[in-house]
mmCIF file of C-alpha atoms in Angstrom:
data_model
loop_
_atom_site.group_PDB
_atom_site.id
_atom_site.type_symbol
_atom_site.label_atom_id
_atom_site.label_comp_id
_atom_site.label_asym_id
_atom_site.label_seq_id
_atom_site.Cartn_x
_atom_site.Cartn_y
_atom_site.Cartn_z
ATOM 1 C CA HIS B 10 12.437 -6.384 -20.057
ATOM 2 C CA CYS B 11 11.325 -8.158 -16.898
ATOM 3 C CA HIS B 12 10.024 -5.731 -14.314
ATOM 4 C CA LEU B 13 11.544 -2.660 -16.007
ATOM 5 C CA SER B 14 8.523 -1.238 -17.832
ATOM 6 C CA LYS B 15 6.270 -1.860 -14.791
ATOM 7 C CA THR B 16 8.806 -0.065 -12.608
ATOM 8 C CA MET B 17 9.120 2.836 -15.049
ATOM 9 C CA ALA B 18 5.337 3.135 -15.446
ATOM 10 C CA ASN B 19 4.861 3.269 -11.685
ATOM 11 C CA LEU B 20 7.750 5.697 -11.177
ATOM 12 C CA LEU B 21 6.192 8.087 -13.692
ATOM 13 C CA THR B 22 2.690 7.646 -12.296
ATOM 14 C CA LEU B 23 3.167 7.192 -8.548
ATOM 15 C CA GLY B 24 6.814 8.084 -7.917
ATOM 16 C CA ALA B 25 7.657 4.502 -6.908
ATOM 17 C CA LEU B 26 6.657 0.897 -7.508
ATOM 18 C CA PRO B 27 4.480 -0.123 -4.556
ATOM 19 C CA GLY B 28 4.737 -3.677 -3.303
ATOM 20 C CA PRO B 29 1.566 -5.517 -2.338
ATOM 21 C CA ASP B 30 0.881 -6.084 1.361
ATOM 22 C CA TYR B 31 -1.093 -9.269 0.791
ATOM 23 C CA GLU B 32 -1.191 -10.359 4.415
ATOM 24 C CA ASN B 33 -3.182 -7.280 5.488
ATOM 25 C CA SER B 34 -5.243 -6.798 2.343
ATOM 26 C CA LYS B 35 -9.024 -7.148 2.206
ATOM 27 C CA CYS B 36 -9.011 -7.536 -1.582
ATOM 28 C CA ILE B 37 -6.098 -9.071 -3.476
ATOM 29 C CA THR B 38 -5.942 -8.618 -7.235
ATOM 30 C CA LEU B 39 -3.492 -10.780 -9.163
ATOM 31 C CA TRP B 40 -3.331 -9.192 -12.610
ATOM 32 C CA GLY B 41 -1.470 -11.351 -15.107
ATOM 33 C CA TYR B 42 0.425 -12.717 -12.138
ATOM 34 C CA ASN B 43 0.560 -16.270 -10.814
ATOM 35 C CA PRO B 44 2.610 -16.259 -7.605
ATOM 36 C CA ALA B 45 1.824 -19.938 -7.006
ATOM 37 C CA ASN B 46 4.269 -20.644 -9.868
ATOM 38 C CA SER B 47 6.540 -17.598 -9.933
ATOM 39 C CA VAL B 48 6.976 -16.726 -6.224
ATOM 40 C CA PRO B 49 5.504 -19.572 -4.149
ATOM 41 C CA ALA B 50 6.586 -17.963 -0.857
ATOM 42 C CA LYS B 51 4.041 -15.161 -1.484
ATOM 43 C CA MET B 52 1.259 -17.741 -1.311
ATOM 44 C CA THR B 53 1.710 -17.963 2.475
ATOM 45 C CA TYR B 54 0.556 -14.336 2.794
ATOM 46 C CA ILE B 55 -2.162 -14.650 0.156
ATOM 47 C CA ASN B 56 -3.568 -17.809 1.721
ATOM 48 C CA LYS B 57 -3.533 -16.200 5.174
ATOM 49 C CA ALA B 58 -5.419 -13.153 3.882
ATOM 50 C CA ILE B 59 -8.021 -15.310 2.104
ATOM 51 C CA LYS B 60 -8.464 -17.400 5.269
ATOM 52 C CA ASN B 61 -9.085 -14.123 7.122
ATOM 53 C CA GLY B 62 -11.806 -13.135 4.642
ATOM 54 C CA ALA B 63 -9.964 -11.227 1.913
ATOM 55 C CA LYS B 64 -11.521 -11.273 -1.533
ATOM 56 C CA LEU B 65 -9.452 -12.583 -4.434
ATOM 57 C CA ILE B 66 -9.706 -11.259 -7.981
ATOM 58 C CA VAL B 67 -7.690 -12.965 -10.701
ATOM 59 C CA ILE B 68 -7.299 -11.169 -14.004
ATOM 60 C CA ASP B 69 -5.817 -13.637 -16.460
ATOM 61 C CA PRO B 70 -6.751 -15.074 -19.862
ATOM 62 C CA GLN B 71 -5.949 -18.527 -18.520
ATOM 63 C CA GLU B 72 -7.789 -20.391 -15.835
ATOM 64 C CA ILE B 73 -4.833 -20.732 -13.507
ATOM 65 C CA PRO B 74 -5.424 -22.755 -10.313
ATOM 66 C CA LEU B 75 -5.818 -19.531 -8.296
ATOM 67 C CA ALA B 76 -8.651 -18.477 -10.620
ATOM 68 C CA LYS B 77 -10.649 -21.460 -9.383
ATOM 69 C CA ARG B 78 -10.317 -20.127 -5.823
ATOM 70 C CA ALA B 79 -11.065 -16.534 -6.773
ATOM 71 C CA ASP B 80 -14.192 -14.633 -5.856
ATOM 72 C CA LEU B 81 -13.986 -13.209 -9.361
ATOM 73 C CA HIS B 82 -11.986 -14.324 -12.393
ATOM 74 C CA LEU B 83 -11.821 -11.803 -15.223
ATOM 75 C CA LYS B 84 -10.774 -13.931 -18.188
ATOM 76 C CA LEU B 85 -9.841 -11.137 -20.555
ATOM 77 C CA ARG B 86 -8.626 -11.304 -24.126
ATOM 78 C CA PRO B 87 -4.793 -11.157 -24.158
ATOM 79 C CA GLY B 88 -3.438 -7.655 -24.667
ATOM 80 C CA THR B 89 -6.553 -5.813 -23.477
ATOM 81 C CA ASP B 90 -5.415 -5.102 -19.913
ATOM 82 C CA GLY B 91 -5.164 -1.343 -20.458
ATOM 83 C CA ALA B 92 -8.766 -1.159 -21.667
ATOM 84 C CA LEU B 93 -9.904 -3.152 -18.645
ATOM 85 C CA ALA B 94 -8.068 -0.787 -16.279
ATOM 86 C CA LEU B 95 -9.707 2.216 -17.942
ATOM 87 C CA GLY B 96 -13.099 0.516 -17.774
ATOM 88 C CA LEU B 97 -12.718 -0.137 -14.049
ATOM 89 C CA ILE B 98 -11.696 3.491 -13.539
ATOM 90 C CA HIS B 99 -14.755 4.577 -15.553
ATOM 91 C CA VAL B 100 -17.080 2.629 -13.247
ATOM 92 C CA MET B 101 -15.380 3.940 -10.102
ATOM 93 C CA ILE B 102 -15.767 7.523 -11.283
ATOM 94 C CA LYS B 103 -19.356 7.156 -12.556
ATOM 95 C CA GLU B 104 -20.490 5.423 -9.366
ATOM 96 C CA ASN B 105 -18.413 7.717 -7.126
ATOM 97 C CA LEU B 106 -16.542 4.725 -5.709
ATOM 98 C CA TYR B 107 -13.092 6.291 -5.790
ATOM 99 C CA ASP B 108 -11.385 7.799 -2.734
ATOM 100 C CA ARG B 109 -12.223 11.461 -3.273
ATOM 101 C CA GLU B 110 -10.056 12.642 -0.362
ATOM 102 C CA PHE B 111 -6.984 10.782 -1.633
ATOM 103 C CA VAL B 112 -7.544 12.004 -5.195
ATOM 104 C CA GLU B 113 -7.939 15.633 -4.095
ATOM 105 C CA SER B 114 -4.930 15.514 -1.755
ATOM 106 C CA TRP B 115 -2.429 13.432 -3.701
ATOM 107 C CA THR B 116 -3.143 13.398 -7.428
ATOM 108 C CA VAL B 117 -2.955 15.722 -10.409
ATOM 109 C CA GLY B 118 -4.837 15.491 -13.690
ATOM 110 C CA PHE B 119 -8.023 13.911 -12.384
ATOM 111 C CA ASP B 120 -10.252 16.054 -14.624
ATOM 112 C CA GLU B 121 -8.272 14.854 -17.643
ATOM 113 C CA LEU B 122 -8.634 11.265 -16.432
ATOM 114 C CA VAL B 123 -12.410 11.690 -16.219
ATOM 115 C CA LYS B 124 -12.437 12.810 -19.861
ATOM 116 C CA LEU B 125 -10.074 10.001 -20.930
ATOM 117 C CA VAL B 126 -12.233 7.211 -19.497
ATOM 118 C CA GLU B 127 -15.586 8.683 -20.563
ATOM 119 C CA ASP B 128 -15.907 6.315 -23.542
ATOM 120 C CA PHE B 129 -14.631 3.249 -21.653
ATOM 121 C CA THR B 130 -18.092 2.153 -20.534
ATOM 122 C CA PRO B 131 -18.552 -1.398 -19.268
ATOM 123 C CA ASP B 132 -20.309 -2.330 -22.529
ATOM 124 C CA LYS B 133 -17.513 -0.900 -24.700
ATOM 125 C CA VAL B 134 -14.789 -2.499 -22.559
ATOM 126 C CA SER B 135 -16.650 -5.800 -22.686
ATOM 127 C CA GLU B 136 -16.464 -5.701 -26.497
ATOM 128 C CA ILE B 137 -12.704 -5.103 -26.306
ATOM 129 C CA THR B 138 -11.791 -7.504 -23.491
ATOM 130 C CA TYR B 139 -14.502 -10.195 -23.763
ATOM 131 C CA VAL B 140 -15.140 -9.737 -20.016
ATOM 132 C CA SER B 141 -18.850 -9.242 -19.345
ATOM 133 C CA SER B 142 -19.936 -5.725 -18.446
ATOM 134 C CA GLU B 143 -21.520 -7.148 -15.277
ATOM 135 C CA SER B 144 -18.160 -8.592 -14.209
ATOM 136 C CA ILE B 145 -16.422 -5.271 -14.873
ATOM 137 C CA VAL B 146 -18.905 -3.442 -12.634
ATOM 138 C CA ARG B 147 -18.706 -6.185 -10.011
ATOM 139 C CA ALA B 148 -14.883 -5.981 -9.976
ATOM 140 C CA ALA B 149 -14.895 -2.190 -9.572
ATOM 141 C CA ARG B 150 -17.302 -2.470 -6.669
ATOM 142 C CA MET B 151 -15.361 -5.333 -5.070
ATOM 143 C CA LEU B 152 -12.084 -3.405 -5.310
ATOM 144 C CA THR B 153 -13.530 -0.347 -3.607
ATOM 145 C CA SER B 154 -15.765 -1.969 -0.994
ATOM 146 C CA ASN B 155 -13.115 -4.327 0.401
ATOM 147 C CA ARG B 156 -10.320 -2.004 1.352
ATOM 148 C CA PRO B 157 -7.431 -1.942 1.688
ATOM 149 C CA THR B 158 -6.903 -3.347 -1.772
ATOM 150 C CA SER B 159 -3.634 -4.603 -3.207
ATOM 151 C CA LEU B 160 -3.248 -4.611 -6.991
ATOM 152 C CA TYR B 161 -0.157 -6.101 -8.517
ATOM 153 C CA PRO B 162 0.493 -6.635 -12.223
ATOM 154 C CA GLY B 163 2.729 -9.473 -13.298
ATOM 155 C CA ILE B 164 5.232 -9.721 -16.127
ATOM 156 C CA ALA B 165 2.456 -10.806 -18.506
ATOM 157 C CA ILE B 166 1.358 -7.160 -18.636
ATOM 158 C CA GLU B 167 4.851 -5.992 -19.569
ATOM 159 C CA LEU B 168 5.199 -8.365 -22.492
ATOM 160 C CA GLN B 169 2.473 -6.678 -24.512
ATOM 161 C CA SER B 170 3.023 -3.926 -27.058
ATOM 162 C CA ASN B 171 0.981 -1.570 -24.862
ATOM 163 C CA GLY B 172 2.204 -3.031 -21.559
ATOM 164 C CA PHE B 173 3.767 0.196 -20.319
ATOM 165 C CA GLN B 174 0.474 2.068 -20.666
ATOM 166 C CA ALA B 175 -1.482 -0.848 -19.189
ATOM 167 C CA ALA B 176 0.822 -0.755 -16.140
ATOM 168 C CA ARG B 177 0.185 2.985 -15.849
ATOM 169 C CA GLY B 178 -3.569 2.359 -15.969
ATOM 170 C CA ILE B 179 -3.287 -0.208 -13.178
ATOM 171 C CA ALA B 180 -1.181 2.248 -11.121
ATOM 172 C CA ILE B 181 -3.821 4.951 -11.620
ATOM 173 C CA LEU B 182 -6.490 2.464 -10.588
ATOM 174 C CA GLN B 183 -4.641 1.743 -7.321
ATOM 175 C CA ALA B 184 -4.232 5.483 -6.744
ATOM 176 C CA ILE B 185 -7.880 6.438 -7.169
ATOM 177 C CA ILE B 186 -8.868 3.609 -4.834
ATOM 178 C CA GLY B 187 -6.584 5.425 -2.372
ATOM 179 C CA ASP B 188 -4.617 2.412 -1.192
ATOM 180 C CA ILE B 189 -1.119 3.692 -1.851
ATOM 181 C CA ASP B 190 1.361 3.363 0.997
ATOM 182 C CA VAL B 191 -1.219 2.020 3.450
ATOM 183 C CA LYS B 192 -1.198 -1.250 5.343
ATOM 184 C CA GLY B 193 -2.873 -3.869 3.156
ATOM 185 C CA GLY B 194 -2.496 -1.805 -0.014
ATOM 186 C CA GLY B 195 0.529 -0.984 -2.125
ATOM 187 C CA ILE B 196 3.451 -0.237 0.190
ATOM 188 C CA ILE B 197 6.213 2.117 -0.933
ATOM 189 C CA THR B 198 9.531 1.245 0.604
ATOM 190 C CA SER B 199 12.658 3.347 0.605
ATOM 191 C CA PRO B 200 15.531 2.083 -1.521
ATOM 192 C CA PRO B 201 18.482 0.717 0.447
ATOM 193 C CA ASP B 202 21.406 3.005 1.174
ATOM 194 C CA LEU B 203 24.404 2.046 -0.920
#
């Protein structure tokens, strides 16, 4: 189960699973992911980016050590990650924060997405996730005003009953920000020749 549903969700949504380019990112989002424990070598790049002024958003029900260093910690109710992703998308669309050029050039189904997230207002998502509506709006603005942004969901997302769809929501979020396959965003690498 590890990594498979996240990979499948991203393959269906983006065509590949982008890897975060932390070192060049202006906003790093660790979503249910604690690299300080799971992949300590990644912390070199994260720490360098933060030292160079990158914002850090931690989305985790627990107050992991990185949450104490974060510019914003969204301490959501476990299992509500998909709703949070849709709420962030809602804010980005309503406030016209998304990358219109990227969406028009590289995505399909945006009109359907607009309809899907219509009811996922910050107040409604706050009721579901226990994250304040102000923090949801602040996160959406931080993600889009500090680009390039790298979003990376951890295994915690995959271990939920709706983890596949939550991973798709996070992939869509990265896409409408427009930071797919750009330095500092989510980099798509070619698979090795076998």
